[in-house]
mmCIF file of C-alpha atoms in Angstrom:
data_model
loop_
_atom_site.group_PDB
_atom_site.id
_atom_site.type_symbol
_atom_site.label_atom_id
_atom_site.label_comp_id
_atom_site.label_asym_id
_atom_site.label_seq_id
_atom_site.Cartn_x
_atom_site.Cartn_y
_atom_site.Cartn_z
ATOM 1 C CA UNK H 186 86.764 82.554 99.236
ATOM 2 C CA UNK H 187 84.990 83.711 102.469
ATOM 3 C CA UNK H 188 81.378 84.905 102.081
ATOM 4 C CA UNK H 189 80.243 88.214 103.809
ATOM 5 C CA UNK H 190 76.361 88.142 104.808
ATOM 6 C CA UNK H 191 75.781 91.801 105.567
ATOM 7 C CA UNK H 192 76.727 95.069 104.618
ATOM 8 C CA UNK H 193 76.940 98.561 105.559
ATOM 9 C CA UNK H 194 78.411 101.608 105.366
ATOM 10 C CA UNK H 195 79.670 103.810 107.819
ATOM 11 C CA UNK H 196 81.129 107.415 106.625
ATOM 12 C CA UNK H 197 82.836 109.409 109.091
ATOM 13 C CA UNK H 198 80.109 112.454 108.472
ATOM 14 C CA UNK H 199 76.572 111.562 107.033
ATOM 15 C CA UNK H 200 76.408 115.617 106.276
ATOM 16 C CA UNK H 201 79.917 116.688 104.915
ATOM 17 C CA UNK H 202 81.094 120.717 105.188
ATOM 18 C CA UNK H 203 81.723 122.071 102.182
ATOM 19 C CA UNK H 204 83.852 125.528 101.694
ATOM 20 C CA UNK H 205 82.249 127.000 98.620
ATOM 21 C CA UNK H 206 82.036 130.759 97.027
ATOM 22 C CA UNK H 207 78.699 131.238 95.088
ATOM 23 C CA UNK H 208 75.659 129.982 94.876
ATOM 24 C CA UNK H 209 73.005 131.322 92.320
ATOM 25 C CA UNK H 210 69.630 129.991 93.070
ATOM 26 C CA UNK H 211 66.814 129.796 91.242
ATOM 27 C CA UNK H 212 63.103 129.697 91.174
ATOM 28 C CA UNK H 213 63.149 125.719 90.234
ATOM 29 C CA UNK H 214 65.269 123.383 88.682
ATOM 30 C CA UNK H 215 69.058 123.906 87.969
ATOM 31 C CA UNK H 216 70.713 126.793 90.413
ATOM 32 C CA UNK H 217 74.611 127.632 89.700
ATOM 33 C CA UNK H 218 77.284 127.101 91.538
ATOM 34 C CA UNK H 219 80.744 129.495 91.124
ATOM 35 C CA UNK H 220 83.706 127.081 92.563
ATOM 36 C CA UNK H 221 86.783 129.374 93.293
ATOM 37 C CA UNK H 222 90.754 127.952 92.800
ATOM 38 C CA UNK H 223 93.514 129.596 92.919
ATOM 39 C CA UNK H 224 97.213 128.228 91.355
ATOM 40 C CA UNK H 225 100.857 129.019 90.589
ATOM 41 C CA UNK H 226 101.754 128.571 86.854
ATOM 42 C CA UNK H 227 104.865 127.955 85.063
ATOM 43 C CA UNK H 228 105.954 129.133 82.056
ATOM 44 C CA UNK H 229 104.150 127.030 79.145
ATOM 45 C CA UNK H 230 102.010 124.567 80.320
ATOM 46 C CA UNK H 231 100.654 123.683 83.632
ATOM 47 C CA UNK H 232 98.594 120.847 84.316
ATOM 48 C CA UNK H 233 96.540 121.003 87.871
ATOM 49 C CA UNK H 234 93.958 119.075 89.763
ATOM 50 C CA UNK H 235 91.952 117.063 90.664
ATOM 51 C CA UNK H 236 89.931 119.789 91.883
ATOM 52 C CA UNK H 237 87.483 118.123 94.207
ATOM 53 C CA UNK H 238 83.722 119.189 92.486
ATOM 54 C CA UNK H 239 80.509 119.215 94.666
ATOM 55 C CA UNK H 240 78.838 115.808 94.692
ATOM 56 C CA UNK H 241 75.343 117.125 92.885
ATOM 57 C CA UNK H 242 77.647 119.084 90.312
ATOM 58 C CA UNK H 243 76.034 118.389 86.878
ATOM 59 C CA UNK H 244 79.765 117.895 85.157
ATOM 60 C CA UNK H 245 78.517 117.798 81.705
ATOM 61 C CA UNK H 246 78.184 121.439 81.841
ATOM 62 C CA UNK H 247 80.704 123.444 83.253
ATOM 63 C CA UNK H 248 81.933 126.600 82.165
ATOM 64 C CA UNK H 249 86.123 127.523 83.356
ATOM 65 C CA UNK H 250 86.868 131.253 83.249
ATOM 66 C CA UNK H 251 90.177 132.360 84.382
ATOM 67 C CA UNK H 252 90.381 135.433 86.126
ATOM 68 C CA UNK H 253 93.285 136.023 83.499
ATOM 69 C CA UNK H 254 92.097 136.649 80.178
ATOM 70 C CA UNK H 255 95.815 136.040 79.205
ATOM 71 C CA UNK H 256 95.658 132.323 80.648
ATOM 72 C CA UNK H 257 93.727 129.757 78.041
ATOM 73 C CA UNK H 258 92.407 126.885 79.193
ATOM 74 C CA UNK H 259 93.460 124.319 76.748
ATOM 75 C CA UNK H 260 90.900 121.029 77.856
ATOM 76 C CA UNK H 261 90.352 119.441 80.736
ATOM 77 C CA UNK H 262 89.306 115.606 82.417
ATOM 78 C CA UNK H 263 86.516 114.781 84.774
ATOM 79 C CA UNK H 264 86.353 111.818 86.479
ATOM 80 C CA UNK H 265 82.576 111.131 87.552
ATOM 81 C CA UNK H 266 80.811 109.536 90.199
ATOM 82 C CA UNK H 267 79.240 106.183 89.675
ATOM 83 C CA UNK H 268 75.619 106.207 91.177
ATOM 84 C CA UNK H 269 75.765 103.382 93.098
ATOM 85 C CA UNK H 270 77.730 104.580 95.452
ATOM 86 C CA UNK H 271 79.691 101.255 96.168
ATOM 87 C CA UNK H 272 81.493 101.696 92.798
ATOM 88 C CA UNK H 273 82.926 104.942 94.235
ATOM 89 C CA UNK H 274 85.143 103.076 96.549
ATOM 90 C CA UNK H 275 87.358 102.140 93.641
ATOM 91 C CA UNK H 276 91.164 103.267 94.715
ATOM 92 C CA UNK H 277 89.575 104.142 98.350
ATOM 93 C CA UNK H 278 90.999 102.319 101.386
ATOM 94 C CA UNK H 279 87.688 100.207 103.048
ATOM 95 C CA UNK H 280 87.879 98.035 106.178
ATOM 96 C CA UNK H 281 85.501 94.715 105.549
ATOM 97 C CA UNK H 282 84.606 92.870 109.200
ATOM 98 C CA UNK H 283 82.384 90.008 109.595
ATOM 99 C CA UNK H 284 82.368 86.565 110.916
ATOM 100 C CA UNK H 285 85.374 87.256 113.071
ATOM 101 C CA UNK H 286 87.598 88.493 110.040
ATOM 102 C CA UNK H 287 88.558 91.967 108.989
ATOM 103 C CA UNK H 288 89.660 92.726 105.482
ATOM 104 C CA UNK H 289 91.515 96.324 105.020
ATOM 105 C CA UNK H 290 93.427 97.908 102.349
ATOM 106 C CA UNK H 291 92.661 99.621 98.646
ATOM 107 C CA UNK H 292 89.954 98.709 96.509
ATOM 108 C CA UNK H 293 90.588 97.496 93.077
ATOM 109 C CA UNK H 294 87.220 96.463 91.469
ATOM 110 C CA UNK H 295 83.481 96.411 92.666
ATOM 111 C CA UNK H 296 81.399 94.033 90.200
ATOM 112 C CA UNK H 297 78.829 91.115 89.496
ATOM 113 C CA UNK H 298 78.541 90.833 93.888
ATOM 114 C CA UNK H 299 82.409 91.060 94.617
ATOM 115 C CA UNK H 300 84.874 93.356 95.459
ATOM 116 C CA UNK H 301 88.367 92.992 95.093
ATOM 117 C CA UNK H 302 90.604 94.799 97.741
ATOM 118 C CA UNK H 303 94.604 94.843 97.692
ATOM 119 C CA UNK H 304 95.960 93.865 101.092
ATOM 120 C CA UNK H 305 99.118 94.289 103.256
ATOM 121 C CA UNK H 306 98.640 90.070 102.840
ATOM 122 C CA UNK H 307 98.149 90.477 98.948
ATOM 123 C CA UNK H 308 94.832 90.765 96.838
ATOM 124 C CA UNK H 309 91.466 89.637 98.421
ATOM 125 C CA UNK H 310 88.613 88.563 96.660
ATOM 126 C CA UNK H 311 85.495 88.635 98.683
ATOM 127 C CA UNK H 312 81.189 88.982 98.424
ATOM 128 C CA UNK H 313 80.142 92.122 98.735
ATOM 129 C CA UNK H 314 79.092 92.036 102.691
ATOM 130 C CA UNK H 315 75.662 91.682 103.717
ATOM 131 C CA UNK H 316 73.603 91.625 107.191
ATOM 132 C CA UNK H 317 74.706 91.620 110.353
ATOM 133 C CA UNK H 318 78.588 92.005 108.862
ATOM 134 C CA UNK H 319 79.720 95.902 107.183
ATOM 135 C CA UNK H 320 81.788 97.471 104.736
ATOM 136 C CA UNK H 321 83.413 100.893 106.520
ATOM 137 C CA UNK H 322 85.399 103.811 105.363
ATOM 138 C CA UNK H 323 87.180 106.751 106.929
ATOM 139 C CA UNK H 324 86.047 109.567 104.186
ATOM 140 C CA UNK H 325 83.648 111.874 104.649
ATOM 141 C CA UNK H 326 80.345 111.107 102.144
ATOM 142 C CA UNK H 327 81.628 114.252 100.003
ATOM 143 C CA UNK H 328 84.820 112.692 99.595
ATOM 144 C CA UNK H 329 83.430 109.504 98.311
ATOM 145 C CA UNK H 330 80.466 110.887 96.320
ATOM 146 C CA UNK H 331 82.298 113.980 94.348
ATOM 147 C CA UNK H 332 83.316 114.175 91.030
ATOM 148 C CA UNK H 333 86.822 115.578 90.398
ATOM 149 C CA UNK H 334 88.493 117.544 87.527
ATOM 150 C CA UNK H 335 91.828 118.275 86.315
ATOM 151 C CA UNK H 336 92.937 121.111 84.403
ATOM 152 C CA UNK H 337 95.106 122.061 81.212
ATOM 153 C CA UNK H 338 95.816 125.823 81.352
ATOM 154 C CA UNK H 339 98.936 127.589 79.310
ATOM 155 C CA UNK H 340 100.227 130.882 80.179
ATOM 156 C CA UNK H 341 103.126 133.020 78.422
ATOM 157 C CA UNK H 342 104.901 133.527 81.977
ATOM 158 C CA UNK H 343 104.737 132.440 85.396
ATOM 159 C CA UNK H 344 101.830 133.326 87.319
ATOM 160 C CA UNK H 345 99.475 132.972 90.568
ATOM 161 C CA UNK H 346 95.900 132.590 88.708
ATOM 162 C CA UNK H 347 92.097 132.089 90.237
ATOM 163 C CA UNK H 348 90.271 129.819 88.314
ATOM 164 C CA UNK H 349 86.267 130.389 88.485
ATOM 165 C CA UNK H 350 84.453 127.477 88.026
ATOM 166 C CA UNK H 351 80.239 127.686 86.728
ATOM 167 C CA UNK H 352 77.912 124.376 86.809
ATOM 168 C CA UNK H 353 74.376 123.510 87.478
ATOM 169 C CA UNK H 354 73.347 121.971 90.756
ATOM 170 C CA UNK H 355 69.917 120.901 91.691
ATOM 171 C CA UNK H 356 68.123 120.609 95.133
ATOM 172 C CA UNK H 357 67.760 124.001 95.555
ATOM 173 C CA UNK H 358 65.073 126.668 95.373
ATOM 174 C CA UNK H 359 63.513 129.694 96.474
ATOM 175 C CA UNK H 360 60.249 131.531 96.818
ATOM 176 C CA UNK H 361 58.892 134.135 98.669
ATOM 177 C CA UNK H 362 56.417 134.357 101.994
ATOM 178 C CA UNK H 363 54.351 136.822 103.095
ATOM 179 C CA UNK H 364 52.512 137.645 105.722
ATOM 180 C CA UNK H 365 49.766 140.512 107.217
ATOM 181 C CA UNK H 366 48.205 141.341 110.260
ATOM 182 C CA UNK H 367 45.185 143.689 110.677
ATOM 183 C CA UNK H 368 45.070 146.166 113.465
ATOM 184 C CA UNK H 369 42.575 148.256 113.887
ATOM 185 C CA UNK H 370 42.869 150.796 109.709
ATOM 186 C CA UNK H 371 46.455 149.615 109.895
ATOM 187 C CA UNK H 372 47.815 146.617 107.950
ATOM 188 C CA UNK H 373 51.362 144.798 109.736
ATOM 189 C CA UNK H 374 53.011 143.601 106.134
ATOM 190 C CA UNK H 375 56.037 141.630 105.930
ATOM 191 C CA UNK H 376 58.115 139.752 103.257
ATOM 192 C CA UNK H 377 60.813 137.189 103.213
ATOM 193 C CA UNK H 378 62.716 135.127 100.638
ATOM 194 C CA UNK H 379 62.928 131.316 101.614
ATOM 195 C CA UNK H 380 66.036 129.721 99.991
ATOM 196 C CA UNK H 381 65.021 125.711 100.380
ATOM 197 C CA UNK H 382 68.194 123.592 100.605
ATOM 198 C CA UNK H 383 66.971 119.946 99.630
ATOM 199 C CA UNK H 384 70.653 118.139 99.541
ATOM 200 C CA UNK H 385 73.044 116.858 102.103
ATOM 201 C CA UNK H 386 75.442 119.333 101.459
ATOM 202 C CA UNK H 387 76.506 122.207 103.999
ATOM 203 C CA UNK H 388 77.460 125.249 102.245
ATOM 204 C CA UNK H 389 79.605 127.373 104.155
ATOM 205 C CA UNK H 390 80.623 131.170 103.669
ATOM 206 C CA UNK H 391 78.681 130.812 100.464
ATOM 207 C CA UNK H 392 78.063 133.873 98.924
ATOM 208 C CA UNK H 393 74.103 133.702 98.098
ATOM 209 C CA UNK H 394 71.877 135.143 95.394
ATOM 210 C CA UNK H 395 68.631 134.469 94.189
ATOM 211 C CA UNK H 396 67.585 134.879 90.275
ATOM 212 C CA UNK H 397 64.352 136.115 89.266
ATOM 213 C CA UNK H 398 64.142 135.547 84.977
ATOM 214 C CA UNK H 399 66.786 138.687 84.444
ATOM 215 C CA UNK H 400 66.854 139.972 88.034
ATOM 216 C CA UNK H 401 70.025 138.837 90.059
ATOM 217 C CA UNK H 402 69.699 139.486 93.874
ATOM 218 C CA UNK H 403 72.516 139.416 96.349
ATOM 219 C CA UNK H 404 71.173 138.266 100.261
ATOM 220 C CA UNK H 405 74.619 137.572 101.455
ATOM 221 C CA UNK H 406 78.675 138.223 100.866
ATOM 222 C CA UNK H 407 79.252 135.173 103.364
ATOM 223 C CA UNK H 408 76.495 133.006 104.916
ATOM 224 C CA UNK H 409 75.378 129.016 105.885
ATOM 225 C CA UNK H 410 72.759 126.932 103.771
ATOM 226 C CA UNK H 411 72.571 124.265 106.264
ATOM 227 C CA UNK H 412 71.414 120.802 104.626
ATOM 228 C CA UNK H 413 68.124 119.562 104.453
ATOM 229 C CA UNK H 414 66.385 122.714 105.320
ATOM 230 C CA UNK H 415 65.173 126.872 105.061
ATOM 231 C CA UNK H 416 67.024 129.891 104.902
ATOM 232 C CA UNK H 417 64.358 132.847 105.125
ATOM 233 C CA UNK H 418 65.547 136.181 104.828
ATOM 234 C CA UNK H 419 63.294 139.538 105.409
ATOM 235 C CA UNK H 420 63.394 141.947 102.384
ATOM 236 C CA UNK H 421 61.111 144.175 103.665
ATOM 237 C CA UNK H 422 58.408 144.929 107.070
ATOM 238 C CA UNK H 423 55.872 148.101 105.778
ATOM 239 C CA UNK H 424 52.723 149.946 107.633
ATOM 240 C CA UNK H 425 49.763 150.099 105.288
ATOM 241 C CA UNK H 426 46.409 151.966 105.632
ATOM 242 C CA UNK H 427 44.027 149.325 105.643
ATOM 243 C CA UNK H 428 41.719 148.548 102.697
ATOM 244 C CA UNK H 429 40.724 145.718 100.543
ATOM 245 C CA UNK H 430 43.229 146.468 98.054
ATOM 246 C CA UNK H 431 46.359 148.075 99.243
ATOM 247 C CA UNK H 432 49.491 149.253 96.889
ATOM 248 C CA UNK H 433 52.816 148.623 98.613
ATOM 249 C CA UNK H 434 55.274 150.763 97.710
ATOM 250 C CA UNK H 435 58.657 149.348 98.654
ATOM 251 C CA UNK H 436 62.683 150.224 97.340
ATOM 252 C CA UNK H 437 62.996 146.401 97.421
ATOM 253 C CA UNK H 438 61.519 143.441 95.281
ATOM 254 C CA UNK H 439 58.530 141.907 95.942
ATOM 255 C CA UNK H 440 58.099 139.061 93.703
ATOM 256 C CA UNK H 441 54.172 137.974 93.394
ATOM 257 C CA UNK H 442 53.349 135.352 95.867
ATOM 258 C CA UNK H 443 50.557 133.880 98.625
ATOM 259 C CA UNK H 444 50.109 136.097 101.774
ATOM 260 C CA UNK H 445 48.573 134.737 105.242
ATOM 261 C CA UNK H 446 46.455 137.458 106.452
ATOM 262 C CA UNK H 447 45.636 137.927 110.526
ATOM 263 C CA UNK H 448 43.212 139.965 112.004
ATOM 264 C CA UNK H 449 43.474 140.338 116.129
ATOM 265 C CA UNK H 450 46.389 137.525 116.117
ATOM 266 C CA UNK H 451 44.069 135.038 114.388
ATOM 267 C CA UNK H 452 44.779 133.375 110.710
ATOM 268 C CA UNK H 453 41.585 134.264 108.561
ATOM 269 C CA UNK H 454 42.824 133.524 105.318
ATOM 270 C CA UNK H 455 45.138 133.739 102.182
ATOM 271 C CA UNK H 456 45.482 136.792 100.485
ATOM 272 C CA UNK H 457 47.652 137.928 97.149
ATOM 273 C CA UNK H 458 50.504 140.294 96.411
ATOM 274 C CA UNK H 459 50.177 140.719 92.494
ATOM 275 C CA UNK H 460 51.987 143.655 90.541
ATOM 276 C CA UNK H 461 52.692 145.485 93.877
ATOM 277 C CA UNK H 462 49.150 145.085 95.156
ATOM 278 C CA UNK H 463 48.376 143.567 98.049
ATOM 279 C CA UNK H 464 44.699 141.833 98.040
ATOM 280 C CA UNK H 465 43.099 140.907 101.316
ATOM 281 C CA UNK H 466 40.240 138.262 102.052
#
């Protein structure tokens, strides 16, 4: 048996792209996701997947609504991910190299150290690889990292159905940021929704909301949440009449929050937007 004495992992795309349909955010914790399929049905019973989930998908709690009242989903099998991520390789073709040997083909079993891989030679039996030798694979980290289910739907005739598909994801959030400038009796007041994206993932032409308690707000039909970062969005830019306290009357919503006040291009403090008043220091 040939001992490995490093390991690492190379995936083709640290940041994988990831073709999505809704996302729901909210304030903290869970946000929703809305996962779109569409499939032809036969007659009777039609069994399809694996539908590739997103890797932060919470799979304990999703919710499948056909777009067809008349099609019933009759049960359906996830298949999670492990967390460490090695475990995921299971079934995945790998490439091992070290010491002047390479090692490629399927992988049967990860466990207790060793990994098992079935070769064009026959089945290998090897130490997980360690420093300055690697473990490589060709699939993107999505690929590797997301859960997948398979459905069980029944319809009385043959049919072309969308399948909508609800589950919590965390990592994101949004709030709200505000800022106003004095000049001169006039007040410069401006408002933005930050959606905070705190995963790997790339969402792209996502629709986008943000949810407020019972208050559902739509920012975008199609749009990017790039990973690891901001998405601020104005709702509204107003001219006030200065004063201490200032009432903003605005068609959109203006959720409480912080505002940075600036008088003459210069920060001189936090104010407050509370119940459509705007306080300044």
């Amino acid at each position: 048996m040939k001992k490995f004495t490093i390991f690492t992992l190379f995936f083709v795309l640290l940041v994988s792209k990831v073709y999505a349909d809704t996302l729901v955010v909210n304030k903290k914790e869970f946000s929703t996701y809305i996962q779109y399929s569409q499939f032809l049905l036969a007659q009777g019973e039609t069994v399809v997947g694996p539908i590739q989930l997103l890797p932060i998908a919470k799979v304990d709690s999703i919710l499948i609504k056909p777009t067809n009242k008349e099609v019933k989903v009759l049960g359906y099998m996830v298949e999670p991910t492990k967390e460490n991520w090695v475990e995921n390789l299971v079934g995945k073709t790998v490439s091992i190299e070290g010491e002047g040997r390479v090692v490629k083909g399927t992988v049967i079993s990860v466990k207790d150290g060793y990994i098992t891989v079935d070769t064009k030679n026959g089945v290998v039996i090897t130490t997980l690889p360690t420093f300055p030798n690697r473990l490589s694979s060709s699939l993107k980290w999505q690929e590797l990292m997301s859960p997948k289910i398979t459905l069980k739907l029944y319809s009385d005739k043959p049919t072309s159905i969308g399948i909508n598909m609800f589950y919590p994801v965390s990592g994101f959030e949004w709030d709200v940021v505000y800022n106003a400038e004095i000049q001169g009796n006039k007040v410069i007041f401006n408002g933005f929704y930050e959606i905070k994206n705190q995963t790997a993932l790339r969402l792209i032409d996502v629709a986008l909301f943000i949810k407020d308690n019972e208050r559902t707000i739509k920012l975008y039909d199609k749009t990017i949440v790039e990973p690891y970062s901001s998405k601020v969005v104005n709702i509204d830019s107003l001219v006030l009449n200065y004063s201490k306290e200032i009432k903003v009357e605005s068609k959109k919503y203006l959720p409480n929050g912080k505002v940075a006040v600036y008088k003459n291009s210069t920060f001189i403090g936090y104010g407050s937007l509370n119940n459509g008043v705007l306080r300044l220091p």
